[in-house]
Amino acid sequence: MLHYLGTRLLRATVSVVMVVTFVFIVLRMSGDPAVVIMGADAPPEAVDAFRTAWGLDQPIWVQYLSFFKAIFSGDLGQSMRDGRDAVAVVLERVPSTLALTVPAFLLNVGIGIPAGVYAALHRNTAIDRFVMVMAVTGFAMPSFILAMLLVLVFSVNLGWLPSAGQDSWLNAILPIVTMGFGGAALLARFTRSAMLEVLGQSYIRTASAKGLSWSAVVWRHALQNAAIPTVTIIGFMLGGLVAGAVVVESVFSWPGVGRLLVVSVSNRDLAVVQAIVLMIALTMVAANFVVDILYGLLDPKMQSQTRAARA
Amino acid sequence: MADIPSSELGAGQTLAVRAQALLAQFGKLPVLMLIAVTWLGFMLAVAILADLITPYPYTQMDLHNRLSSPVFMGGDWAHPLGTDELGRDVLSRLIASIRMSLLIAFGATIIGAVIGVTLGFVAAHFRGFIEQIVLALVDFSAAIPFLVLALAVLAFFGNSIVLFVCLLGLHAWERYARIARGLAISGNAQGYSAAVHQLGASPLRLYGRHILPNIASTLIVSMTLAFPEIILLESGLSFLGLGVQPPNTSLGNMVGFGREYLSSAPWIMLAPAFVITITALCISLVGDGLRDKLDPTLT
C-alpha cells in the first residue's frame, strides 16, 4: 500500500510539474509576454521596464525556475483589467462556483448511482429503459442547450425562475439542475453497466446459491464490487463538472470562476487565465490523487497485489 | 460488413457484390440503428451538397424580414425555419453550420487519431524512457479538463480556424495513444511481426503495413466514440464565442447568437440545438453498435 501511495504521489507531482511547464511554454510561445501583456503600441521604455520587472531579460531557464518560485509563493501577476492581484481576483469567485458545483455534484451522485443500480437490478423493465433513455440524452445534449431549454420553459414561458444573475437562491436552481442532470446521466449509465457486470459474476451466483437473501447479496456483495469502477468515474466526472461550470455559469451570467475564465479569455487577460488554469489543474490532480487512494482502499486486490509484489 | 470475414472480401469480388452485401447488412440493422444511420447519411449529404441546396447565401440579409417565424410557428414558406435578427435565412445558416461543424469534427478526429497512434507506436517501439515520456503526457492530458486547456490556448494564441481545428484534434489523442501502444506491444510479441522484422522490413513498414491494419477496427470504434464529443466541444466553444468566428457560422455559434433572442425568436436557437443533439445521439448509437460488432472488449 505504501509503495502504491508512493507511485501515485510521484505521478501527481509529475503532473503538477507538467502543468506548470505547459503554462510556461504556452505563455512564451504566444510571443513576447511584455508585448502581449502591455499591448503592441505600448511605449518601448514601458516594455523594457516590464521586462526587467518580470525578469524577462534573464536566460530562459532562469525564467523557468523563477516562474516555479513565483507560482509556489502565490504570485501570478496582476489582472490587466483592474491591476489587482490575479490570485485574489480568482479566489473571490471560488465561493460562487462552489455554490453551484457542490449541490450539482450531490445531485449527480444522489440521482445517478441509485438510478443506475435500480436499472441494473430491474433490467429490461420500463424503468430501466427510461433511465437509459435519460442517460443517453444526457450525453448527447450539451449543457448549454439543456440550460437554454430550461430557461425557455421556466423563465420565458412559465416565468417561475430567474434566467440570469445572482440575486437570490432562486437563481441557483436552473444552473444546478443543468449541471446535475448531465453528470447524473453519465453516472447512471456507468453504474448500471458496472452493476450488470458484477451481477453476472460467479461469486454472486455462489452467494445466492448458499441461501443469502437477495438484498444481502446486493448490499454485501454486488454494491461493494460495483463501487470500484464507479469511484474511478467519479474522479473523471470532477473534470466534467469544472468544464460544465465554465459553460453553465456563462449561460446564466453567474459570477463564478468559469465565467471569469471565459471573460478573461475574450479579453486576453493572461494573468487571470493562467491563475485559473493552474488552480483547476492543481485541484484536478489532487482530486485524482484522492480517487486513486480511495481506489486502493476499496479494491482488496490492489492490496494483495502490493503484498505479493513485496513477498 | 462485420459478419463477412475479410478474406472473402478479397480481390475476387467486384464492387457491385460488395455494395450488395452492404445493402443486405443495412436491411438487417435494428430499427434504431437504421434511423441513426439514415440521419447521419442525411447530415453528410447536406454537408456535401450545401452549396446546391441552400435557398439563400447564408450571410444574405433581408432587413424587411427580420425575426420572421418559421412555418410551424405561423410563418411562410419563403423562410421555412424563419429568419434571424438580421433577416438571414435560418435554414441556409443551418446548412452552412452543419457543413462547418462536420468538417471541423472530421478534421479534428483525424488529427487526434494520427497524433495518438503515432505516439502510441513510438512508445511501443522504443519502450524505456521515451515510453515513460509518452505515458506522462497521457497522464497530463487526462488531468486537465480539455475545455479549460482549449480556452487557455485560445487566450494565448488568439483564434483562427486552422488553430481551432488543430486544438480540437488534441482532444482524445491520449485515448488513441493508449490503445495503439497496448495493441502494438501485444502485436510485437506475435509471430507475424517477428517474421516481417526478420524479412528486413523497416519499423515504418512494420507499423504502417502490418500492425496498423490489425488494430484498425479498434481505432475506428474509438474514433466514432470521440467524434460526437468533438462536435459537442466545438459547439460549446463556439457557443461561448471562442470557437468559430463570424462571418463563419457553426451549430454552436448559431445557438450562442440565438440566446439573445430566446424570448422573442426561440427558433434561431432551437433548430441548431436539435441538430446538435440528434447528430451526437445518432453517432454514439452507431458507435455503440459498431463497438459491439467489431470489438466487444472496448468499454
Coordinates of C-alpha atoms in Angstrom, one line a residue:
Chain A
M1 CA 0.0 0.0 0.0
L2 CA 2.9 2.3 0.9
H3 CA 4.5 1.6 -2.5
Y4 CA 1.2 2.2 -4.2
L5 CA 0.8 5.6 -2.4
G6 CA 4.4 6.5 -3.3
T7 CA 3.9 5.9 -7.0
R8 CA 0.6 7.8 -7.0
L9 CA 2.2 10.7 -5.2
L10 CA 5.1 10.7 -7.7
R11 CA 2.7 10.7 -10.6
A12 CA 0.7 13.6 -9.1
T13 CA 3.9 15.6 -8.7
V14 CA 5.0 14.9 -12.3
S15 CA 1.5 16.1 -13.4
V16 CA 1.9 19.3 -11.4
V17 CA 5.3 20.0 -12.9
M18 CA 4.0 19.3 -16.4
V19 CA 1.0 21.6 -15.9
V20 CA 3.3 24.4 -14.8
T21 CA 5.7 23.7 -17.7
F22 CA 2.8 23.7 -20.1
V23 CA 1.6 27.1 -19.0
F24 CA 5.1 28.4 -19.1
I25 CA 5.7 27.1 -22.7
V26 CA 2.4 28.4 -24.0
L27 CA 3.0 31.8 -22.4
R28 CA 6.4 32.1 -24.0
M29 CA 5.3 30.6 -27.4
S30 CA 2.5 33.1 -27.7
G31 CA 5.0 35.9 -28.3
D32 CA 6.9 38.3 -26.2
P33 CA 5.0 38.4 -22.9
A34 CA 5.9 42.0 -22.4
V35 CA 4.3 43.0 -25.7
V36 CA 1.4 40.6 -25.3
I37 CA 0.5 42.0 -21.9
M38 CA 1.3 45.6 -22.4
G39 CA -0.2 45.8 -25.9
A40 CA 1.5 46.3 -29.3
D41 CA 1.5 50.1 -29.1
A42 CA 3.0 50.5 -25.6
P43 CA 6.0 52.8 -25.4
P44 CA 9.3 51.0 -25.7
E45 CA 10.5 52.3 -22.3
A46 CA 7.4 50.8 -20.6
V47 CA 8.0 47.5 -22.3
D48 CA 11.7 47.5 -21.2
A49 CA 10.7 48.3 -17.6
F50 CA 8.2 45.5 -17.7
R51 CA 10.9 43.1 -18.9
T52 CA 13.2 44.0 -16.1
A53 CA 10.5 43.8 -13.5
W54 CA 9.4 40.4 -14.6
G55 CA 12.9 39.1 -15.3
L56 CA 12.3 38.6 -19.0
D57 CA 15.8 39.8 -19.7
Q58 CA 17.2 36.7 -17.9
P59 CA 18.1 33.4 -19.7
I60 CA 15.1 31.1 -20.4
W61 CA 16.0 28.5 -17.7
V62 CA 16.3 31.2 -15.0
Q63 CA 12.9 32.5 -16.1
Y64 CA 11.5 28.9 -15.9
L65 CA 12.9 28.5 -12.3
S66 CA 11.6 31.9 -11.2
F67 CA 8.3 31.0 -12.7
F68 CA 8.1 28.0 -10.4
K69 CA 9.1 30.1 -7.5
A70 CA 6.5 32.7 -8.2
I71 CA 3.8 30.1 -8.6
F72 CA 4.5 28.4 -5.3
S73 CA 4.6 31.7 -3.5
G74 CA 1.2 32.5 -5.0
D75 CA 2.4 35.4 -7.1
L76 CA 0.8 35.1 -10.6
G77 CA 0.9 38.7 -11.6
Q78 CA -1.9 41.3 -11.8
S79 CA -5.1 41.3 -13.7
M80 CA -4.9 43.5 -16.7
R81 CA -8.5 44.8 -16.1
D82 CA -8.1 46.4 -12.7
G83 CA -4.5 45.8 -11.7
R84 CA -5.4 43.7 -8.8
D85 CA -3.6 40.5 -7.8
A86 CA -4.7 37.8 -10.2
V87 CA -4.9 35.1 -7.5
A88 CA -7.2 37.3 -5.4
V89 CA -9.4 38.0 -8.3
V90 CA -9.8 34.3 -8.9
L91 CA -10.2 33.4 -5.2
E92 CA -13.1 35.8 -4.6
R93 CA -15.0 33.9 -7.3
V94 CA -14.5 30.5 -5.8
P95 CA -17.4 30.5 -3.3
S96 CA -19.9 31.3 -6.1
T97 CA -18.6 28.4 -8.2
L98 CA -18.7 26.0 -5.2
A99 CA -22.3 27.1 -4.5
L100 CA -23.2 25.5 -7.9
T101 CA -20.8 22.6 -8.2
V102 CA -21.2 21.1 -4.7
P103 CA -25.0 20.8 -4.9
A104 CA -24.7 19.7 -8.6
F105 CA -22.2 17.0 -7.5
L106 CA -24.5 15.8 -4.8
L107 CA -27.3 15.6 -7.4
N108 CA -25.1 13.6 -9.7
V109 CA -24.2 11.1 -7.1
G110 CA -27.6 11.1 -5.3
I111 CA -29.6 10.5 -8.6
G112 CA -27.0 8.8 -10.8
I113 CA -25.9 6.0 -8.6
P114 CA -29.4 4.9 -7.3
A115 CA -30.8 5.2 -10.8
G116 CA -28.0 3.1 -12.3
V117 CA -28.3 0.4 -9.5
Y118 CA -32.1 0.3 -9.8
A119 CA -31.9 0.0 -13.6
A120 CA -29.4 -2.8 -13.4
L121 CA -31.5 -4.7 -10.8
H122 CA -34.6 -4.3 -13.0
R123 CA -33.0 -4.9 -16.3
N124 CA -35.3 -4.6 -19.4
T125 CA -38.2 -3.2 -17.4
A126 CA -39.8 0.1 -18.3
I127 CA -37.9 2.0 -15.6
D128 CA -34.6 0.6 -16.9
R129 CA -35.4 1.8 -20.4
F130 CA -36.4 5.2 -19.0
V131 CA -33.2 5.5 -17.1
M132 CA -31.2 4.6 -20.2
V133 CA -33.0 7.0 -22.5
M134 CA -32.4 9.8 -20.0
A135 CA -28.7 8.7 -19.7
V136 CA -28.2 8.8 -23.5
T137 CA -30.0 12.1 -23.8
G138 CA -27.9 13.5 -21.0
F139 CA -24.8 12.6 -23.0
A140 CA -26.0 13.8 -26.4
M141 CA -27.4 17.1 -25.2
P142 CA -24.7 19.6 -24.4
S143 CA -25.2 21.5 -21.1
F144 CA -25.7 24.9 -22.8
I145 CA -28.6 23.5 -24.9
L146 CA -30.2 22.0 -21.8
A147 CA -29.6 25.2 -20.0
M148 CA -31.3 27.3 -22.6
L149 CA -34.3 24.9 -22.9
L150 CA -34.7 25.2 -19.1
V151 CA -34.6 29.0 -19.4
L152 CA -37.1 28.8 -22.3
V153 CA -39.6 26.8 -20.3
F154 CA -39.1 28.0 -16.7
S155 CA -38.1 31.6 -17.2
V156 CA -39.6 32.7 -20.5
N157 CA -42.8 30.7 -20.7
L158 CA -43.7 30.0 -17.1
G159 CA -41.9 32.9 -15.5
W160 CA -41.2 30.9 -12.4
L161 CA -37.4 31.2 -12.1
P162 CA -34.9 34.0 -13.0
S163 CA -32.7 33.3 -16.0
A164 CA -29.6 35.2 -15.1
G165 CA -27.7 36.9 -12.2
Q166 CA -27.1 36.1 -8.6
D167 CA -29.8 38.0 -6.7
S168 CA -31.3 35.2 -4.6
W169 CA -31.1 31.4 -4.1
L170 CA -33.7 31.0 -6.8
N171 CA -31.0 32.0 -9.4
A172 CA -29.0 28.9 -8.5
I173 CA -31.7 26.4 -9.2
L174 CA -31.5 26.2 -13.0
P175 CA -27.7 26.1 -13.2
I176 CA -27.6 23.4 -10.5
V177 CA -30.3 21.3 -12.3
T178 CA -28.4 21.7 -15.6
M179 CA -25.1 20.5 -14.2
G180 CA -26.8 17.9 -12.0
F181 CA -28.6 16.3 -14.9
G182 CA -25.7 15.8 -17.2
G183 CA -23.5 14.2 -14.6
A184 CA -26.3 12.1 -13.2
A185 CA -27.0 10.7 -16.7
L186 CA -23.3 9.8 -17.1
L187 CA -23.0 8.2 -13.7
A188 CA -26.3 6.3 -14.1
R189 CA -25.0 4.7 -17.3
F190 CA -21.7 3.7 -15.8
T191 CA -23.2 2.4 -12.5
R192 CA -25.7 0.4 -14.5
S193 CA -23.1 -1.3 -16.6
A194 CA -20.7 -1.8 -13.6
M195 CA -23.6 -3.4 -11.7
L196 CA -24.6 -5.6 -14.6
E197 CA -21.1 -6.8 -14.9
V198 CA -20.8 -7.7 -11.2
L199 CA -24.2 -9.3 -11.2
G200 CA -23.0 -11.7 -13.9
Q201 CA -20.0 -12.9 -11.9
S202 CA -19.9 -16.4 -10.4
Y203 CA -19.5 -15.2 -6.8
I204 CA -22.9 -13.6 -7.0
R205 CA -24.4 -16.9 -8.1
T206 CA -22.5 -18.6 -5.2
A207 CA -23.7 -16.1 -2.7
S208 CA -27.4 -16.6 -3.7
A209 CA -26.9 -20.3 -4.0
K210 CA -25.7 -20.6 -0.4
G211 CA -29.0 -19.2 0.7
L212 CA -28.3 -15.5 1.3
S213 CA -31.4 -13.3 0.7
W214 CA -31.3 -11.3 -2.5
S215 CA -31.0 -8.0 -0.7
A216 CA -28.0 -9.3 1.3
V217 CA -26.4 -10.4 -2.0
V218 CA -27.0 -7.0 -3.5
W219 CA -25.9 -5.0 -0.5
R220 CA -23.0 -7.1 0.7
H221 CA -21.5 -8.4 -2.5
A222 CA -22.7 -6.6 -5.6
L223 CA -22.7 -3.0 -4.5
Q224 CA -19.2 -3.1 -2.9
N225 CA -17.7 -4.6 -6.1
A226 CA -19.5 -2.3 -8.4
A227 CA -18.3 0.7 -6.3
I228 CA -14.7 0.2 -7.6
P229 CA -15.2 1.3 -11.2
T230 CA -17.8 3.8 -10.2
V231 CA -15.3 5.7 -7.9
T232 CA -12.9 6.0 -10.9
I233 CA -15.6 7.5 -13.0
I234 CA -16.5 10.0 -10.2
G235 CA -12.9 11.1 -10.4
F236 CA -13.2 11.8 -14.1
M237 CA -16.5 13.5 -13.5
L238 CA -15.0 16.2 -11.4
G239 CA -13.2 17.4 -14.6
G240 CA -16.6 17.4 -16.4
L241 CA -18.1 19.4 -13.5
V242 CA -15.4 22.1 -13.9
A243 CA -15.9 22.2 -17.7
G244 CA -19.6 22.3 -17.1
A245 CA -19.3 25.2 -14.7
V246 CA -17.5 27.2 -17.4
V247 CA -20.4 26.8 -19.8
V248 CA -23.3 26.9 -17.4
E249 CA -22.0 30.0 -15.5
S250 CA -21.7 31.8 -18.8
V251 CA -25.3 30.9 -19.8
F252 CA -26.7 32.1 -16.5
S253 CA -24.3 35.0 -16.0
W254 CA -23.3 33.5 -12.7
P255 CA -20.3 35.3 -11.4
G256 CA -18.1 32.3 -10.7
V257 CA -14.6 31.2 -11.8
G258 CA -15.9 29.6 -15.0
R259 CA -17.5 32.9 -16.2
L260 CA -14.3 34.7 -15.2
L261 CA -12.3 32.3 -17.3
V262 CA -14.4 32.9 -20.4
V263 CA -14.4 36.7 -19.9
S264 CA -10.7 36.7 -19.3
V265 CA -10.0 34.6 -22.4
S266 CA -12.0 37.0 -24.6
N267 CA -10.2 40.0 -23.0
R268 CA -6.9 38.1 -23.2
D269 CA -6.3 38.9 -19.5
L270 CA -3.5 36.4 -19.4
A271 CA -2.5 36.6 -15.7
V272 CA -6.1 35.7 -14.7
V273 CA -6.3 32.9 -17.3
Q274 CA -3.0 31.5 -16.1
A275 CA -4.1 31.6 -12.4
I276 CA -7.4 29.8 -13.2
V277 CA -5.8 27.1 -15.4
L278 CA -3.2 26.4 -12.7
M279 CA -5.8 26.4 -9.9
I280 CA -8.1 24.0 -11.9
A281 CA -5.2 21.7 -12.8
L282 CA -4.0 21.5 -9.2
T283 CA -7.5 20.8 -8.0
M284 CA -7.9 18.0 -10.6
V285 CA -4.5 16.5 -9.8
A286 CA -5.4 16.5 -6.1
A287 CA -8.9 15.0 -6.8
N288 CA -7.4 12.3 -8.9
F289 CA -4.9 11.5 -6.2
V290 CA -7.7 11.2 -3.7
V291 CA -9.6 8.9 -6.1
D292 CA -6.5 6.8 -6.5
I293 CA -6.2 6.4 -2.8
L294 CA -9.9 5.5 -2.4
Y295 CA -9.5 3.0 -5.2
G296 CA -6.6 1.4 -3.3
L297 CA -8.7 1.2 -0.2
L298 CA -11.8 -0.1 -1.9
D299 CA -10.2 -2.8 -4.0
P300 CA -8.7 -5.6 -1.9
K301 CA -7.0 -6.9 -5.0
M302 CA -4.8 -3.8 -5.0
Q303 CA -3.6 -4.6 -1.5
S304 CA -2.9 -8.2 -2.1
Q305 CA -1.1 -7.3 -5.3
T306 CA 1.3 -5.0 -3.5
R307 CA 1.7 -7.6 -0.7
A308 CA 2.6 -10.2 -3.3
A309 CA 5.0 -7.9 -5.0
R310 CA 6.8 -7.4 -1.8
A311 CA 6.9 -11.1 -0.9
Chain B
M1 CA -19.8 -5.9 -43.2
A2 CA -18.5 -7.2 -40.0
D3 CA -20.1 -10.6 -40.5
I4 CA -18.2 -11.3 -43.6
P5 CA -14.7 -12.5 -43.0
S6 CA -12.2 -10.1 -44.6
S7 CA -10.7 -12.9 -46.7
E8 CA -13.9 -13.3 -48.6
L9 CA -13.9 -9.7 -49.4
G10 CA -10.6 -10.1 -51.2
A11 CA -9.6 -9.4 -54.7
G12 CA -12.1 -11.6 -56.4
Q13 CA -15.1 -9.6 -55.5
T14 CA -16.5 -6.8 -57.6
L15 CA -17.6 -3.6 -56.2
A16 CA -21.2 -4.4 -57.0
V17 CA -21.2 -7.5 -54.9
R18 CA -19.7 -5.6 -52.0
A19 CA -22.3 -2.9 -52.3
Q20 CA -25.0 -5.6 -52.4
A21 CA -23.6 -7.2 -49.2
L22 CA -23.5 -3.8 -47.6
L23 CA -27.1 -3.1 -48.5
A24 CA -28.2 -6.5 -47.2
Q25 CA -26.4 -5.7 -43.9
F26 CA -28.1 -2.4 -43.9
G27 CA -31.5 -4.1 -44.1
K28 CA -30.8 -6.3 -41.2
L29 CA -30.0 -3.4 -38.8
P30 CA -32.2 -2.8 -35.8
V31 CA -34.8 0.0 -36.3
L32 CA -33.0 2.4 -34.1
M33 CA -29.7 1.9 -35.8
L34 CA -31.4 2.2 -39.2
I35 CA -32.8 5.6 -38.1
A36 CA -29.4 6.7 -36.8
V37 CA -27.6 5.7 -40.0
T38 CA -30.2 7.3 -42.1
W39 CA -30.0 10.6 -40.2
L40 CA -26.2 10.6 -40.4
G41 CA -26.3 9.9 -44.1
F42 CA -28.7 12.8 -44.5
M43 CA -26.4 15.1 -42.5
L44 CA -23.5 14.0 -44.6
A45 CA -25.5 14.7 -47.8
V46 CA -26.5 18.1 -46.5
A47 CA -22.8 19.0 -45.7
I48 CA -21.6 17.8 -49.1
L49 CA -24.4 19.4 -51.2
A50 CA -24.6 22.5 -49.0
D51 CA -24.0 25.0 -51.9
L52 CA -26.6 23.3 -54.1
I53 CA -29.5 23.0 -51.7
T54 CA -29.1 26.2 -49.7
P55 CA -32.1 28.5 -50.5
Y56 CA -30.1 31.7 -49.9
P57 CA -26.5 32.6 -49.3
Y58 CA -26.1 32.2 -45.5
T59 CA -24.8 35.7 -45.0
Q60 CA -27.5 37.4 -47.1
M61 CA -29.5 39.9 -45.1
D62 CA -33.1 40.8 -45.6
L63 CA -33.9 43.7 -43.3
H64 CA -37.6 43.8 -44.2
N65 CA -38.0 40.2 -42.9
R66 CA -36.2 40.3 -39.6
L67 CA -37.1 37.7 -37.0
S68 CA -39.9 36.2 -39.1
S69 CA -41.4 33.0 -37.7
P70 CA -40.8 29.5 -39.1
V71 CA -43.6 27.6 -40.9
F72 CA -44.5 25.6 -37.8
M73 CA -45.0 28.8 -35.8
G74 CA -47.2 30.5 -38.4
G75 CA -44.5 31.8 -40.8
D76 CA -44.5 31.4 -44.6
W77 CA -42.5 29.1 -46.9
A78 CA -40.2 31.8 -48.1
H79 CA -38.2 31.1 -44.9
P80 CA -39.2 27.6 -43.7
L81 CA -37.2 27.9 -40.5
G82 CA -37.7 31.6 -40.1
T83 CA -35.1 34.4 -40.1
D84 CA -32.7 35.8 -37.5
E85 CA -32.2 39.3 -36.2
L86 CA -30.6 40.5 -39.4
G87 CA -33.2 38.8 -41.6
R88 CA -30.8 36.0 -42.6
D89 CA -32.5 32.7 -43.5
V90 CA -32.1 30.3 -40.6
L91 CA -32.4 27.2 -42.9
S92 CA -29.5 28.5 -45.0
R93 CA -27.4 29.2 -41.9
L94 CA -28.2 25.8 -40.5
I95 CA -27.0 24.1 -43.7
A96 CA -23.8 26.2 -43.7
S97 CA -23.3 25.4 -40.0
I98 CA -23.8 21.7 -40.5
R99 CA -21.1 21.7 -43.1
M100 CA -18.7 23.7 -40.9
S101 CA -19.3 21.7 -37.8
L102 CA -18.9 18.3 -39.5
L103 CA -15.8 19.5 -41.4
I104 CA -14.2 20.6 -38.1
A105 CA -15.2 17.4 -36.4
F106 CA -13.8 15.2 -39.2
G107 CA -10.6 17.2 -39.3
A108 CA -10.1 17.1 -35.6
T109 CA -10.9 13.4 -35.2
I110 CA -8.3 12.5 -37.9
I111 CA -5.7 14.8 -36.4
G112 CA -6.3 13.3 -33.0
A113 CA -6.1 9.7 -34.3
V114 CA -2.9 10.4 -36.3
I115 CA -1.1 12.0 -33.3
G116 CA -2.3 9.4 -30.8
V117 CA -1.5 6.4 -33.0
T118 CA 2.0 7.8 -33.9
L119 CA 2.9 8.5 -30.3
G120 CA 1.5 5.1 -29.2
F121 CA 3.6 3.3 -31.8
V122 CA 6.7 5.3 -30.8
A123 CA 6.1 4.4 -27.2
A124 CA 5.7 0.7 -28.1
H125 CA 8.7 0.7 -30.4
F126 CA 11.3 2.4 -28.2
R127 CA 9.9 1.4 -24.8
G128 CA 12.0 2.6 -21.8
F129 CA 12.5 6.4 -21.3
I130 CA 10.6 7.5 -24.4
E131 CA 7.6 5.4 -23.4
Q132 CA 7.6 7.0 -20.0
I133 CA 7.5 10.4 -21.5
V134 CA 4.5 9.5 -23.7
L135 CA 2.8 8.0 -20.7
A136 CA 3.4 11.1 -18.6
L137 CA 1.9 13.2 -21.4
V138 CA -1.1 10.8 -21.4
D139 CA -1.5 11.4 -17.7
F140 CA -1.2 15.1 -18.1
S141 CA -3.9 15.4 -20.7
A142 CA -6.2 13.2 -18.6
A143 CA -5.6 15.6 -15.7
I144 CA -6.9 18.8 -17.0
P145 CA -10.5 19.2 -18.4
F146 CA -9.9 19.6 -22.1
L147 CA -12.3 22.6 -22.4
V148 CA -10.2 24.6 -19.9
L149 CA -7.0 23.7 -21.7
A150 CA -8.5 24.7 -25.0
L151 CA -9.7 28.0 -23.5
A152 CA -6.2 28.7 -22.2
V153 CA -4.6 28.1 -25.6
L154 CA -7.2 30.3 -27.3
A155 CA -6.5 33.0 -24.8
F156 CA -2.8 33.0 -25.5
F157 CA -2.7 32.4 -29.3
G158 CA -5.9 34.1 -30.4
N159 CA -8.2 32.4 -32.8
S160 CA -8.1 31.1 -36.3
I161 CA -10.0 28.2 -37.9
V162 CA -6.8 26.2 -38.5
L163 CA -5.6 26.6 -34.9
F164 CA -9.1 25.8 -33.7
V165 CA -9.2 22.5 -35.7
C166 CA -5.7 21.5 -34.5
L167 CA -6.6 22.3 -31.0
L168 CA -9.8 20.1 -31.1
G169 CA -7.5 17.5 -32.7
L170 CA -5.7 17.2 -29.4
H171 CA -8.9 16.0 -27.8
A172 CA -8.8 12.3 -27.1
W173 CA -5.3 11.8 -28.6
E174 CA -4.4 10.1 -25.3
R175 CA -7.1 7.5 -25.8
Y176 CA -5.7 6.5 -29.2
A177 CA -2.2 6.6 -27.8
R178 CA -3.1 4.3 -25.0
I179 CA -4.9 1.8 -27.3
A180 CA -2.2 2.0 -30.0
R181 CA 0.6 1.4 -27.5
G182 CA -1.1 -1.5 -25.8
L183 CA -2.1 -3.2 -29.1
A184 CA 1.3 -2.6 -30.7
I185 CA 3.1 -4.1 -27.7
S186 CA 1.0 -7.2 -27.9
G187 CA 1.3 -7.2 -31.7
N188 CA 5.1 -7.0 -31.5
A189 CA 5.0 -10.2 -29.4
Q190 CA 3.2 -12.1 -32.1
G191 CA 4.7 -14.3 -34.9
Y192 CA 3.7 -12.1 -37.9
S193 CA 5.5 -9.1 -36.5
A194 CA 8.7 -11.1 -35.8
A195 CA 8.5 -12.6 -39.3
V196 CA 8.2 -9.3 -41.0
H197 CA 11.0 -8.0 -38.9
Q198 CA 13.2 -10.9 -39.8
L199 CA 12.5 -10.3 -43.5
G200 CA 14.1 -7.0 -43.1
A201 CA 11.2 -4.6 -43.1
S202 CA 11.8 -1.2 -41.7
P203 CA 9.9 -0.2 -38.5
L204 CA 7.8 2.2 -40.6
R205 CA 6.7 -0.6 -42.8
L206 CA 6.1 -2.9 -39.9
Y207 CA 3.9 -0.5 -38.1
G208 CA 2.2 1.0 -41.1
R209 CA 1.5 -2.0 -43.2
H210 CA 1.2 -4.8 -40.6
I211 CA 0.3 -3.6 -37.1
L212 CA -2.0 -0.8 -38.1
P213 CA -4.4 -2.9 -40.2
N214 CA -4.5 -5.4 -37.3
I215 CA -5.7 -2.8 -34.8
A216 CA -7.8 -0.7 -37.3
S217 CA -11.1 -1.9 -36.1
T218 CA -10.5 -0.9 -32.5
L219 CA -9.2 2.5 -33.7
I220 CA -12.2 3.1 -35.9
V221 CA -14.5 2.4 -32.9
S222 CA -12.7 4.9 -30.7
M223 CA -12.9 7.4 -33.5
T224 CA -16.7 7.0 -33.7
L225 CA -16.8 7.4 -29.9
A226 CA -14.7 10.6 -30.0
F227 CA -16.5 12.2 -32.9
P228 CA -19.7 13.2 -31.1
E229 CA -17.5 14.5 -28.2
I230 CA -15.7 16.8 -30.6
I231 CA -18.9 18.0 -32.1
L232 CA -20.1 18.9 -28.6
L233 CA -16.8 20.5 -27.7
E234 CA -16.8 22.6 -30.9
S235 CA -20.3 23.7 -30.3
G236 CA -19.6 24.5 -26.7
L237 CA -16.6 26.7 -27.5
S238 CA -18.4 28.4 -30.4
F239 CA -21.4 28.9 -28.2
L240 CA -19.1 30.8 -25.7
G241 CA -18.0 32.9 -28.6
L242 CA -14.5 31.4 -28.5
G243 CA -14.7 28.9 -31.4
V244 CA -15.8 29.6 -34.9
Q245 CA -15.9 33.3 -35.5
P246 CA -18.4 35.3 -37.6
P247 CA -18.9 35.7 -40.6
N248 CA -18.3 31.9 -40.5
T249 CA -21.0 30.0 -38.7
S250 CA -21.3 26.7 -36.9
L251 CA -24.0 25.0 -35.0
G252 CA -22.8 26.1 -31.5
N253 CA -22.2 29.6 -32.9
M254 CA -25.9 29.8 -34.0
V255 CA -27.1 28.6 -30.6
G256 CA -24.9 31.2 -29.0
F257 CA -26.3 34.1 -31.0
G258 CA -29.8 32.7 -30.8
R259 CA -29.5 33.0 -27.0
E260 CA -30.0 36.8 -27.2
Y261 CA -33.4 36.3 -28.8
L262 CA -34.5 33.4 -26.7
S263 CA -37.8 35.0 -25.7
S264 CA -38.7 36.7 -29.0
A265 CA -37.3 34.3 -31.5
P266 CA -36.5 30.9 -29.9
W267 CA -36.4 29.2 -33.4
I268 CA -33.0 30.7 -34.1
M269 CA -31.6 28.6 -31.3
L270 CA -33.9 25.6 -31.4
A271 CA -33.0 24.4 -35.0
P272 CA -29.3 24.1 -34.4
A273 CA -29.8 22.8 -30.9
F274 CA -32.0 20.0 -32.3
V275 CA -29.4 19.1 -35.0
I276 CA -26.5 19.0 -32.5
T277 CA -28.4 16.8 -30.1
I278 CA -29.8 14.4 -32.6
T279 CA -26.5 14.1 -34.5
A280 CA -24.5 13.4 -31.3
L281 CA -27.1 10.9 -30.3
C282 CA -27.0 9.1 -33.7
I283 CA -23.2 8.9 -33.9
S284 CA -22.9 7.5 -30.4
L285 CA -25.7 4.9 -31.2
V286 CA -23.8 3.9 -34.3
G287 CA -20.6 3.9 -32.4
D288 CA -22.0 1.6 -29.7
G289 CA -23.4 -0.7 -32.4
L290 CA -20.0 -0.8 -34.2
R291 CA -18.2 -1.5 -30.9
D292 CA -20.5 -4.4 -30.1
K293 CA -19.8 -5.9 -33.5
L294 CA -16.1 -5.1 -34.0
D295 CA -14.6 -5.1 -30.6
P296 CA -16.7 -6.1 -27.6
T297 CA -13.8 -5.8 -25.3
L298 CA -13.7 -2.0 -25.5
T299 CA -15.5 0.0 -22.9

